[in-house]
CSV table of C-alpha atoms in Angstrom, one decimal:
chain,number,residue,atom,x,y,z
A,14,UNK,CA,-127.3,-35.7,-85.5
A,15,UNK,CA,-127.1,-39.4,-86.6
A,16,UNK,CA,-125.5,-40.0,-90.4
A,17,UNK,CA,-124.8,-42.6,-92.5
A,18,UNK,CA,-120.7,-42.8,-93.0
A,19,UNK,CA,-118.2,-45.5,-95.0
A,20,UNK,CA,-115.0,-46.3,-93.5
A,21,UNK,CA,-112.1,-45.1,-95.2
A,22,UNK,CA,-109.1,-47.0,-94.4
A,23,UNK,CA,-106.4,-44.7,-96.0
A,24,UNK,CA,-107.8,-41.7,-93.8
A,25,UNK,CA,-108.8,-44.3,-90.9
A,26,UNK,CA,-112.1,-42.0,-90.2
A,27,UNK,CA,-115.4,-42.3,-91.6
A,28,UNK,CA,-116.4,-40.1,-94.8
A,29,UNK,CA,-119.9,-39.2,-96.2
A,30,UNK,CA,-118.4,-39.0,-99.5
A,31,UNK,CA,-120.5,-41.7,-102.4
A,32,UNK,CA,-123.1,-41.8,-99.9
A,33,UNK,CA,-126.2,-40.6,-101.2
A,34,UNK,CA,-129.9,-40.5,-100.1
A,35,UNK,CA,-129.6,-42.1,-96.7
A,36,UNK,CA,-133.1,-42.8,-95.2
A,37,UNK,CA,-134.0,-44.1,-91.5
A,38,UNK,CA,-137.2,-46.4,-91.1
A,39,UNK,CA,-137.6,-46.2,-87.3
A,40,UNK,CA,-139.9,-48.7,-87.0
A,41,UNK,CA,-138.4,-51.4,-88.9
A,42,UNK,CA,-135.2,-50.5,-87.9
A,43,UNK,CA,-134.0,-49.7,-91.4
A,44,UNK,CA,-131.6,-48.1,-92.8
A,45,UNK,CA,-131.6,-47.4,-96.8
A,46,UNK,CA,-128.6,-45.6,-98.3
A,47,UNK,CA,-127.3,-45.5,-102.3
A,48,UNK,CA,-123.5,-45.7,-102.0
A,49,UNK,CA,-120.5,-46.5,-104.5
A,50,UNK,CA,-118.4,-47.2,-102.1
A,51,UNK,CA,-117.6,-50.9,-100.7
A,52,UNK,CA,-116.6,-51.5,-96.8
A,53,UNK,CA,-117.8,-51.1,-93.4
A,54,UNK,CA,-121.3,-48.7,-93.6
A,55,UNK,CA,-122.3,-47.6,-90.3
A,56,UNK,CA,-124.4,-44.7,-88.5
A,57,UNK,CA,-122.2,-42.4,-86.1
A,58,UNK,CA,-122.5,-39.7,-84.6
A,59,UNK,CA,-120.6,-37.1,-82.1
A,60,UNK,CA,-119.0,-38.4,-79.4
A,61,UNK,CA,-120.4,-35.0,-77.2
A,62,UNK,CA,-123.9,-35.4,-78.2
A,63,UNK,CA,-125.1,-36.3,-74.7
A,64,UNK,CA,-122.7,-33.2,-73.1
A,65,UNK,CA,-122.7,-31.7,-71.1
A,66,UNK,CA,-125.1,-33.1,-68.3
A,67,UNK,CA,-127.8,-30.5,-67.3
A,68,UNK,CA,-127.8,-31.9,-64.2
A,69,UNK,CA,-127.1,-34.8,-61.7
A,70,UNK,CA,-127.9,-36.5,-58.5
A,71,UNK,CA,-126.4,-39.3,-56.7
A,72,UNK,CA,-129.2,-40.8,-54.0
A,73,UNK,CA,-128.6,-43.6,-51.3
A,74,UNK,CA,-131.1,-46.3,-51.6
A,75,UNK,CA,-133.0,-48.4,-48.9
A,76,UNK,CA,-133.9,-51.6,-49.8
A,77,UNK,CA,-135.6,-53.9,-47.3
A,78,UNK,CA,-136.0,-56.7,-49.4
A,79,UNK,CA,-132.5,-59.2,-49.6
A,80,UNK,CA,-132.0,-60.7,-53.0
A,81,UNK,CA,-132.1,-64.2,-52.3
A,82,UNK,CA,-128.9,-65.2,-53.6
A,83,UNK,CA,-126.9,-62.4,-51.5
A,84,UNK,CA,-125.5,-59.3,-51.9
A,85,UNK,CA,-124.4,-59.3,-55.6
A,86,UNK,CA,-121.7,-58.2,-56.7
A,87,UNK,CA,-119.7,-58.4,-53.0
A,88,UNK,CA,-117.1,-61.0,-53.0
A,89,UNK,CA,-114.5,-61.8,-49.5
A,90,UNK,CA,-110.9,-62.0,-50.5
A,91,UNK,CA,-111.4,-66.3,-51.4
A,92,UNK,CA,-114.0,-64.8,-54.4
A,93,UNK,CA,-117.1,-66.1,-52.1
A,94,UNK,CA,-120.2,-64.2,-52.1
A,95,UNK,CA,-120.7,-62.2,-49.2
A,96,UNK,CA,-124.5,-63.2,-47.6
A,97,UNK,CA,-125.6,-59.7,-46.5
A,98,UNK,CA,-129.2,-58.5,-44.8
A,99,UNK,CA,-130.9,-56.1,-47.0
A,100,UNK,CA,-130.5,-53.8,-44.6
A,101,UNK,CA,-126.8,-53.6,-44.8
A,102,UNK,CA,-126.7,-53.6,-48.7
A,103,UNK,CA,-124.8,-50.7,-50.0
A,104,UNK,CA,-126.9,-49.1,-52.8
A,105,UNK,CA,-126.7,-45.9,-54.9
A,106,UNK,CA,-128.1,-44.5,-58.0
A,107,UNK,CA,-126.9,-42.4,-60.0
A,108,UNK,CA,-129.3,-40.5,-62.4
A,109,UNK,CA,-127.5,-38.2,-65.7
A,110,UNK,CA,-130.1,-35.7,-67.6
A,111,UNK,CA,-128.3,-35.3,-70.9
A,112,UNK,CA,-129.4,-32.7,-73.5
A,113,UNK,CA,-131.6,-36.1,-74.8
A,114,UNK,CA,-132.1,-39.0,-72.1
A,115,UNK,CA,-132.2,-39.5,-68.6
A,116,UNK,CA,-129.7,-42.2,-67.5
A,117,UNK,CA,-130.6,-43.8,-64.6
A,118,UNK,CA,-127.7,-46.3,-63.0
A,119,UNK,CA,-127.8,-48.5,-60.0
A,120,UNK,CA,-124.7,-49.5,-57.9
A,121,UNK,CA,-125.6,-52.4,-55.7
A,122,UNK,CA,-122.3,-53.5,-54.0
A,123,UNK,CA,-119.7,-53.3,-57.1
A,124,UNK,CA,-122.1,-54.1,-59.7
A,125,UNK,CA,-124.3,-51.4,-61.8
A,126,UNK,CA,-127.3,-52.2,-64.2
A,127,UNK,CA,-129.1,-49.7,-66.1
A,128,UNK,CA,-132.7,-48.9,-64.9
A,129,UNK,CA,-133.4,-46.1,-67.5
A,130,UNK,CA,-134.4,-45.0,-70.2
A,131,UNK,CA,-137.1,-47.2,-71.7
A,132,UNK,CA,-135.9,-47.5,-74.6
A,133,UNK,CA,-135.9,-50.1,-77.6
A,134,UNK,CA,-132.1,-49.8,-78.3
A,135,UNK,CA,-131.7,-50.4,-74.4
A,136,UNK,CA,-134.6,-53.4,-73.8
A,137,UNK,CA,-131.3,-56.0,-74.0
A,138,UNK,CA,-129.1,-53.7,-71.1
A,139,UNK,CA,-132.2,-52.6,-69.0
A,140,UNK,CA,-132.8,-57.0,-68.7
A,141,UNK,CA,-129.2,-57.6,-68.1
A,142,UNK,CA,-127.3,-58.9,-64.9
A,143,UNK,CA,-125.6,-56.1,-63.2
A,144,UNK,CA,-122.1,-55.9,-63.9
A,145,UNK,CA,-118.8,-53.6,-63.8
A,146,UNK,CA,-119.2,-49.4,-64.1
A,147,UNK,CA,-116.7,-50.2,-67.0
A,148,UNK,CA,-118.5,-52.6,-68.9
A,149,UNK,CA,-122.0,-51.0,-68.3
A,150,UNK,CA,-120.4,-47.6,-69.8
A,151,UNK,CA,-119.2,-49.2,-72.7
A,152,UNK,CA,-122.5,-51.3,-73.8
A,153,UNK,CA,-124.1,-47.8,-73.6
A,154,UNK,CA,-121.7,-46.5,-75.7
A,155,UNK,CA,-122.5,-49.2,-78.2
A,156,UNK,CA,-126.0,-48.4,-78.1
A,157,UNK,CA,-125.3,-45.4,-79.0
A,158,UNK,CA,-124.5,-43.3,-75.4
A,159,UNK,CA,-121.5,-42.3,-74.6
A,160,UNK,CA,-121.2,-41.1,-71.1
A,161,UNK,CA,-117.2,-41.5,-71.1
A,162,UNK,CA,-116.1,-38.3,-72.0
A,163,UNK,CA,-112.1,-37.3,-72.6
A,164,UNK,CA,-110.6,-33.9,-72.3
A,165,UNK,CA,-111.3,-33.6,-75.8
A,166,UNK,CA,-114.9,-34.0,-75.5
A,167,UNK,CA,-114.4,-30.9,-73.8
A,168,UNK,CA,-114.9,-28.3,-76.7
A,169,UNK,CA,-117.7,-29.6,-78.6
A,170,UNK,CA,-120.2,-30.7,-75.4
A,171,UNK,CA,-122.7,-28.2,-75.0
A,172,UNK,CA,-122.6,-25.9,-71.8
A,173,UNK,CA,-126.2,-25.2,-70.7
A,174,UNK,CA,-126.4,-21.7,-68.9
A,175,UNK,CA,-130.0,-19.7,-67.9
A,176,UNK,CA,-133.1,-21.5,-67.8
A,177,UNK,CA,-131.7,-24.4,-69.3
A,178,UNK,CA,-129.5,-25.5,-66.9
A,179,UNK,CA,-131.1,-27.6,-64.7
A,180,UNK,CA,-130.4,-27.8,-61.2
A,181,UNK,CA,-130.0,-31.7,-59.6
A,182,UNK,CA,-133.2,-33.2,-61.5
A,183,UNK,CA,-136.3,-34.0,-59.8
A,184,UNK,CA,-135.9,-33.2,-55.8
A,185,UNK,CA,-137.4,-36.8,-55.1
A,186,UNK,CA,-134.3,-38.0,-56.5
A,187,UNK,CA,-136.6,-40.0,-59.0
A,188,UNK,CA,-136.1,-39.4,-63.1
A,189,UNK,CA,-137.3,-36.1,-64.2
A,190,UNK,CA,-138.5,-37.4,-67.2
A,191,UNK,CA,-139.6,-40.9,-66.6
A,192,UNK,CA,-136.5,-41.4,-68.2
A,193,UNK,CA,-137.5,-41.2,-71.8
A,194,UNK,CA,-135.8,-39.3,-74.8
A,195,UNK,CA,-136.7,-35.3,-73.3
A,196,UNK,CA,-139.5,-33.7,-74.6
A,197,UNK,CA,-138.4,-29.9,-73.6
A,198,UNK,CA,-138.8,-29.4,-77.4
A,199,UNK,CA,-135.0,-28.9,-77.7
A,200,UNK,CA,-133.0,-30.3,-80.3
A,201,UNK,CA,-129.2,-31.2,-78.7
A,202,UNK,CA,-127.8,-30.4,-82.4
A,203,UNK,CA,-129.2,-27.4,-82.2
A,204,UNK,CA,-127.9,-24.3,-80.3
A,205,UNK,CA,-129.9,-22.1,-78.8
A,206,UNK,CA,-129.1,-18.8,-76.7
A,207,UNK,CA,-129.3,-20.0,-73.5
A,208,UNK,CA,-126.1,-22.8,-74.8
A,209,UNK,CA,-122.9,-22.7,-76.0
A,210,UNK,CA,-120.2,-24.9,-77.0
A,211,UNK,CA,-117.9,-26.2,-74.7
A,212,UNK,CA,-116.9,-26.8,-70.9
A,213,UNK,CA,-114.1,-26.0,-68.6
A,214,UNK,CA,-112.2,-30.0,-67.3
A,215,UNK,CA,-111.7,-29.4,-63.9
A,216,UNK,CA,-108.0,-29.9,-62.6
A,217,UNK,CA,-107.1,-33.6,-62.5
A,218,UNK,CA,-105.7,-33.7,-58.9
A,219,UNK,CA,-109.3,-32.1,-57.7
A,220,UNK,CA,-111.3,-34.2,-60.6
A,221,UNK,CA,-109.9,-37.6,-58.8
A,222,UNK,CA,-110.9,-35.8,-55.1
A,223,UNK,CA,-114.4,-35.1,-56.0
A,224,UNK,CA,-115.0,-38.6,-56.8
A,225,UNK,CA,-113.2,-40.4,-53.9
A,226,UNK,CA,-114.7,-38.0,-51.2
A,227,UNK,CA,-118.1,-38.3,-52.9
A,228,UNK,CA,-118.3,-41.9,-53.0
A,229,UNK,CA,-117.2,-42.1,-49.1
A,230,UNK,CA,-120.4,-40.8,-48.7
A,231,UNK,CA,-122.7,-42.0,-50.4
A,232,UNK,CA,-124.0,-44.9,-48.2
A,233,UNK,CA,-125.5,-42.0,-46.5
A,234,UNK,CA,-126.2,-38.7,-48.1
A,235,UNK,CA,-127.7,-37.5,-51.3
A,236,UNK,CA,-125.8,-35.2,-53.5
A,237,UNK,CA,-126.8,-33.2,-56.6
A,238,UNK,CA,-125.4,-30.9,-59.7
A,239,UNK,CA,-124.9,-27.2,-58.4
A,240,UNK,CA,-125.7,-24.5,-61.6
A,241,UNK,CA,-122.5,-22.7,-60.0
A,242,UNK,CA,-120.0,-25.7,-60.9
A,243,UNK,CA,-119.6,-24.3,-64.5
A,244,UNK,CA,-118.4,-20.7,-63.2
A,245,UNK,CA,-115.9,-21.5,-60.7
A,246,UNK,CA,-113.1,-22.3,-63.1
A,247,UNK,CA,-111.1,-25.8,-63.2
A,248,UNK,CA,-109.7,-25.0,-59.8
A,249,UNK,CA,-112.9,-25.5,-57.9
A,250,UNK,CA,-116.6,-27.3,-58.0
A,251,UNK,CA,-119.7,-26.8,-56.7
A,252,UNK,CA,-122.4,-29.8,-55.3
A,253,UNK,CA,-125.4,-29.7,-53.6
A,254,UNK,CA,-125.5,-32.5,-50.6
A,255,UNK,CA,-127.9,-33.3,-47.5
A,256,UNK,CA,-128.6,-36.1,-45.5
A,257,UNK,CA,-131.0,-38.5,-46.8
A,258,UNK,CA,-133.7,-39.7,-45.0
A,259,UNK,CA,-134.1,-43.0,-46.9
A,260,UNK,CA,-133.3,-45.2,-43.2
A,261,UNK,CA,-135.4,-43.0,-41.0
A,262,UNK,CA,-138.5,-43.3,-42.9
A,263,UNK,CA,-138.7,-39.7,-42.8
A,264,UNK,CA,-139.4,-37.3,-46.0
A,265,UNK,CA,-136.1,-36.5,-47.4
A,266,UNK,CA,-137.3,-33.6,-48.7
A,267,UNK,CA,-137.7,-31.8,-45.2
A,268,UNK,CA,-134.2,-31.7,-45.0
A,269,UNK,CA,-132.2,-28.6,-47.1
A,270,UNK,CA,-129.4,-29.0,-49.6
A,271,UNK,CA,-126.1,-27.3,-48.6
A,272,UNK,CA,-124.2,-25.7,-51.1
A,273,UNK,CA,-120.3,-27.1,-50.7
A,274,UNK,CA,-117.3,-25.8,-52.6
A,275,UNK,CA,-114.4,-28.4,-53.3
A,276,UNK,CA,-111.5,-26.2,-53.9
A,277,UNK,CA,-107.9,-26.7,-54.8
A,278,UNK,CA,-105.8,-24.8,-51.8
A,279,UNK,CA,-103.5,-22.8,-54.4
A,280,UNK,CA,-106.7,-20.8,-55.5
A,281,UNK,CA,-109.2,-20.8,-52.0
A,282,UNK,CA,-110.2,-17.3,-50.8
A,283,UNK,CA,-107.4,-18.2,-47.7
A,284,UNK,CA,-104.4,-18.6,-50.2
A,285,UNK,CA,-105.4,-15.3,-51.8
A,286,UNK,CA,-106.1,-13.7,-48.5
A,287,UNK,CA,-103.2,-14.5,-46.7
A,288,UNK,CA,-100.5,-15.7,-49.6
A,289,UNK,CA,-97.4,-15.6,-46.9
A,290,UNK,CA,-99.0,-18.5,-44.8
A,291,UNK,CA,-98.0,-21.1,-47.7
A,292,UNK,CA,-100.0,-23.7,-48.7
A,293,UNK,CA,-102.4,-26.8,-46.9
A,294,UNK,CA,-100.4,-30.7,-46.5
A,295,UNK,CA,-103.5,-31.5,-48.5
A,296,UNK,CA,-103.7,-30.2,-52.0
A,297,UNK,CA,-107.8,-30.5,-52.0
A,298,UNK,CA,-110.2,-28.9,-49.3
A,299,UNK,CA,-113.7,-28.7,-49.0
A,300,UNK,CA,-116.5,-25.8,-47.1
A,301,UNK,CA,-120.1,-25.7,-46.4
A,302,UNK,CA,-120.7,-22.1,-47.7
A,303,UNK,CA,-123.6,-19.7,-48.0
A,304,UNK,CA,-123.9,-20.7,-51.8
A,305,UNK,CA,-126.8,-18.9,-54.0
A,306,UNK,CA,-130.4,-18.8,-55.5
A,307,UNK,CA,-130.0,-22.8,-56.4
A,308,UNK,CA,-129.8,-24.1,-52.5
A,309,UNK,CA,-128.1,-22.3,-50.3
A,310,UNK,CA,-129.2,-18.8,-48.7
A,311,UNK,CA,-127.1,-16.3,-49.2
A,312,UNK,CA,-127.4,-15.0,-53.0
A,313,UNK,CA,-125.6,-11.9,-53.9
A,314,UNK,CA,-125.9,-9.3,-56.4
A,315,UNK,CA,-123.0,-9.0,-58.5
A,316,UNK,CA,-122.1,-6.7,-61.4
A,317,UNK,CA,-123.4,-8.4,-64.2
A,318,UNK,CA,-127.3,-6.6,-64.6
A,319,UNK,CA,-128.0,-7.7,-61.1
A,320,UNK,CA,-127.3,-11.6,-61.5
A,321,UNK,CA,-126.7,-13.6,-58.3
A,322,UNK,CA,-123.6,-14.9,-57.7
A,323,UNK,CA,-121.8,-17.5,-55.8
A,324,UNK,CA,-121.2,-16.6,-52.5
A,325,UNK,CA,-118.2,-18.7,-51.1
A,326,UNK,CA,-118.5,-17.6,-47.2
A,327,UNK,CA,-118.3,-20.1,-45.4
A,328,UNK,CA,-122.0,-21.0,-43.1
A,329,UNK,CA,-121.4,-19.7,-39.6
A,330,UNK,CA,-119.3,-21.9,-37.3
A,331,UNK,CA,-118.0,-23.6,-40.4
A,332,UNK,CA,-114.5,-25.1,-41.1
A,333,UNK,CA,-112.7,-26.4,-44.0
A,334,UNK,CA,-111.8,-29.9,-44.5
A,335,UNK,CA,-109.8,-32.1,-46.0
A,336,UNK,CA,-112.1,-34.9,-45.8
A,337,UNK,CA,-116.1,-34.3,-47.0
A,338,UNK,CA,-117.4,-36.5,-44.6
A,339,UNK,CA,-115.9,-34.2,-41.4
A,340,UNK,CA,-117.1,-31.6,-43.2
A,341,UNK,CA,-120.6,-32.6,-42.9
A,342,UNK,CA,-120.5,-34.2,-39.8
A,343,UNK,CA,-120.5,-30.9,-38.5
A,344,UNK,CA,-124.5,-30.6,-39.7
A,345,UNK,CA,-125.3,-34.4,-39.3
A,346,UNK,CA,-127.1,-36.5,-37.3
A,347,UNK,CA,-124.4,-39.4,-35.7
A,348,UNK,CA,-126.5,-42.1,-37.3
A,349,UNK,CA,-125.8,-40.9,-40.9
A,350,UNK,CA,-121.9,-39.9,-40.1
A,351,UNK,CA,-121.6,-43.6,-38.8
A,352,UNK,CA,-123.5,-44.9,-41.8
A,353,UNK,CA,-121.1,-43.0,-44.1
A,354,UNK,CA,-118.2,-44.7,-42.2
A,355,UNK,CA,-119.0,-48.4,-42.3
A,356,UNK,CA,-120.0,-48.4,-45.7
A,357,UNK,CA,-118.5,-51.4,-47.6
A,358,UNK,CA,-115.0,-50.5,-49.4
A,359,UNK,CA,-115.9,-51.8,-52.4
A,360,UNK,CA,-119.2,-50.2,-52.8
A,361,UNK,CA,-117.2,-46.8,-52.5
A,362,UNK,CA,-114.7,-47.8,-54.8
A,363,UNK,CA,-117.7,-48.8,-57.9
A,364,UNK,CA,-119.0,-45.8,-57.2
A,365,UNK,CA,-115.7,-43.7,-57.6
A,366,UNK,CA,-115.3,-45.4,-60.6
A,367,UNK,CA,-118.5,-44.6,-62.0
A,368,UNK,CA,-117.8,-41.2,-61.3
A,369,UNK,CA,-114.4,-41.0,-62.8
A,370,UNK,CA,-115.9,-42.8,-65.9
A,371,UNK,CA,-119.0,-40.5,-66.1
A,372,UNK,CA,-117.1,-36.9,-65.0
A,373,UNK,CA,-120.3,-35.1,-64.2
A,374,UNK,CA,-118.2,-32.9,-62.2
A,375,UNK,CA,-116.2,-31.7,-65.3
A,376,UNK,CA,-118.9,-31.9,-67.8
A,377,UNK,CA,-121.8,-30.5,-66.0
């Protein structure tokens, strides 16, 4: 919840205390408050008040139509603006459901701009020129967002679990909420039974995979939130990917998700299995595997009052990999594979670094 707080520059934090009778006016804007104290007044609230995400979904984009002036946001190495079809941009969006919005972000080259939510603290972002995942994360965060989360966020985001933990948002990839504040009837300050406090990082060294293997792909294939990712333990994550059908003009939605596991090596079913082999080269490997009731086919029945549970098995004829991309390949079509490859550098590299800023892996 939003309150009123004065700066107290011997504690360097904000206090509530001489602040009395504090009273929002939403639609002037207003804020009224009695205080008897003199400095910097301002409303603030949790860092972790949009954590965790209840779900997220990274979807190519076709766009036919160039923007006249170029590709923005693509540069050569002399700082020129690179003159591309519309056919070859490189475009992404990115869509967060918090416990309260849902954020929609474009990538276009290495530039992002906000597309969602509609809201009046946003009118001045959503009419903005795109510009750098850093920058875009920040003016958020001024508007009162913050989709930047640090280890220490970690304890006090919420942790969705049950019914409320929502599974990739809306399978047309579009916002599940026509990206205004959620009207579930659920208040994020308040929790419920199906939510608890806090989430479990995932290990840095895997953390920094996810996003670099993610983002080679994402020219080409859509991936989404897995409700499995918060069981696993920091060791491992769980995503939801298949091959969009954005530059076929087929329906995307005829094609399934596969569930894929992302797994440090040290703590794979193989290292447990078979300890005395030692260790992979490569720290990070990845599996399409039978999955559960959330995409993949092959629930199972675990202890727990007949709950499903992850199944990690592998699909049949299935390898791990180091690299994502070989590991689908394996289910692909060439065309998407090749896609995936010749993706502009830079366009995977904003949207790594939206992802490292954003952490939906850890905080989802």
């Amino acid at each position: 919840m939003s309150q009123v707080r004065c700066w107290d520059p011997e504690l360097s934090s904000w206090t509530s205390e001489g602040i009395e009778e504090a009273e929002w006016q939403p639609a002037k804007r207003v804020v009224r408050v009695h205080t008897t104290r003199v400095g910097a007044i301002a409303v603030v609230q949790d860092r972790a008040r949009d954590l965790s995400y209840l779900s997220w979904r990274l979807t190519p984009i076709y766009d036919p139509d160039p923007l006249s002036e170029g590709v923005e946001g693509i540069d050569d190495d002399n700082g020129d603006a690179i003159d591309l079809s519309g056919n070859s941009t490189p475009e992404a969006e990115l869509q967060l459901e918090t416990p309260r919005f849902v954020i929609r972000l474009r990538i276009r080259g290495t530039k992002c701009r906000l597309l969602g939510p509609d809201l009046p603290e946003l009118r001045g972002l959503l009419n903005a020129p795109s510009m750098g995942a850093g920058r875009l994360i920040m003016e958020l965060e001024r508007a009162g967002i913050c989709l930047s989360p640090r280890d220490e966020d970690a304890a006090r985001a919420v942790s969705f679990v049950g019914d409320n933990a929502s599974n990739g948002g809306s399978d047309s990839g579009g916002n599940a909420h026509g990206g205004e504040m959620r009207q579930s009837g659920d208040d994020p300050d308040n929790e419920s039974n199906n939510s608890r406090k806090g989430v479990t990082v995932k290990d840095r060294v895997l953390e920094e995979t996810l996003c670099r293997e993610v983002a080679s792909v994402a020219a080409a294939f859509e991936i989404k939130s897995s409700r499995w990712n918060g069981t696993v333990g920091d060791g491992r994550a769980v995503f939801e990917v298949r091959e969009t059908g954005a530059f076929t003009g087929g329906d995307g939605d005829s094609i399934d998700f596969k569930t894929t596991i992302m797994e440090l090596d040290e703590v794979s079913d193989s290292a447990h299995d078979a300890p005395d082999v030692g260790l992979a080269p490569c720290p990070v490997k990845c599996a399409l595997i039978n999955g559960g009731a959330d995409g993949g086919s092959g629930a199972s029945v675990g202890h727990g009052g007949g709950k499903s549970e992850l199944d990690t098995t592998r699909l049949p004829a299935e390898e791990t990999h180091a690299y994502l991309l070989k590991c689908l390949s394996m289910t692909s079509c060439a065309e998407a594979t090749e896609r995936a490859q010749q993706s502009c550098c830079r366009f995977r590299k904003a949207v790594e670094q939206l992802l490292r800023i954003t952490r939906p892996f850890s905080f989802s």
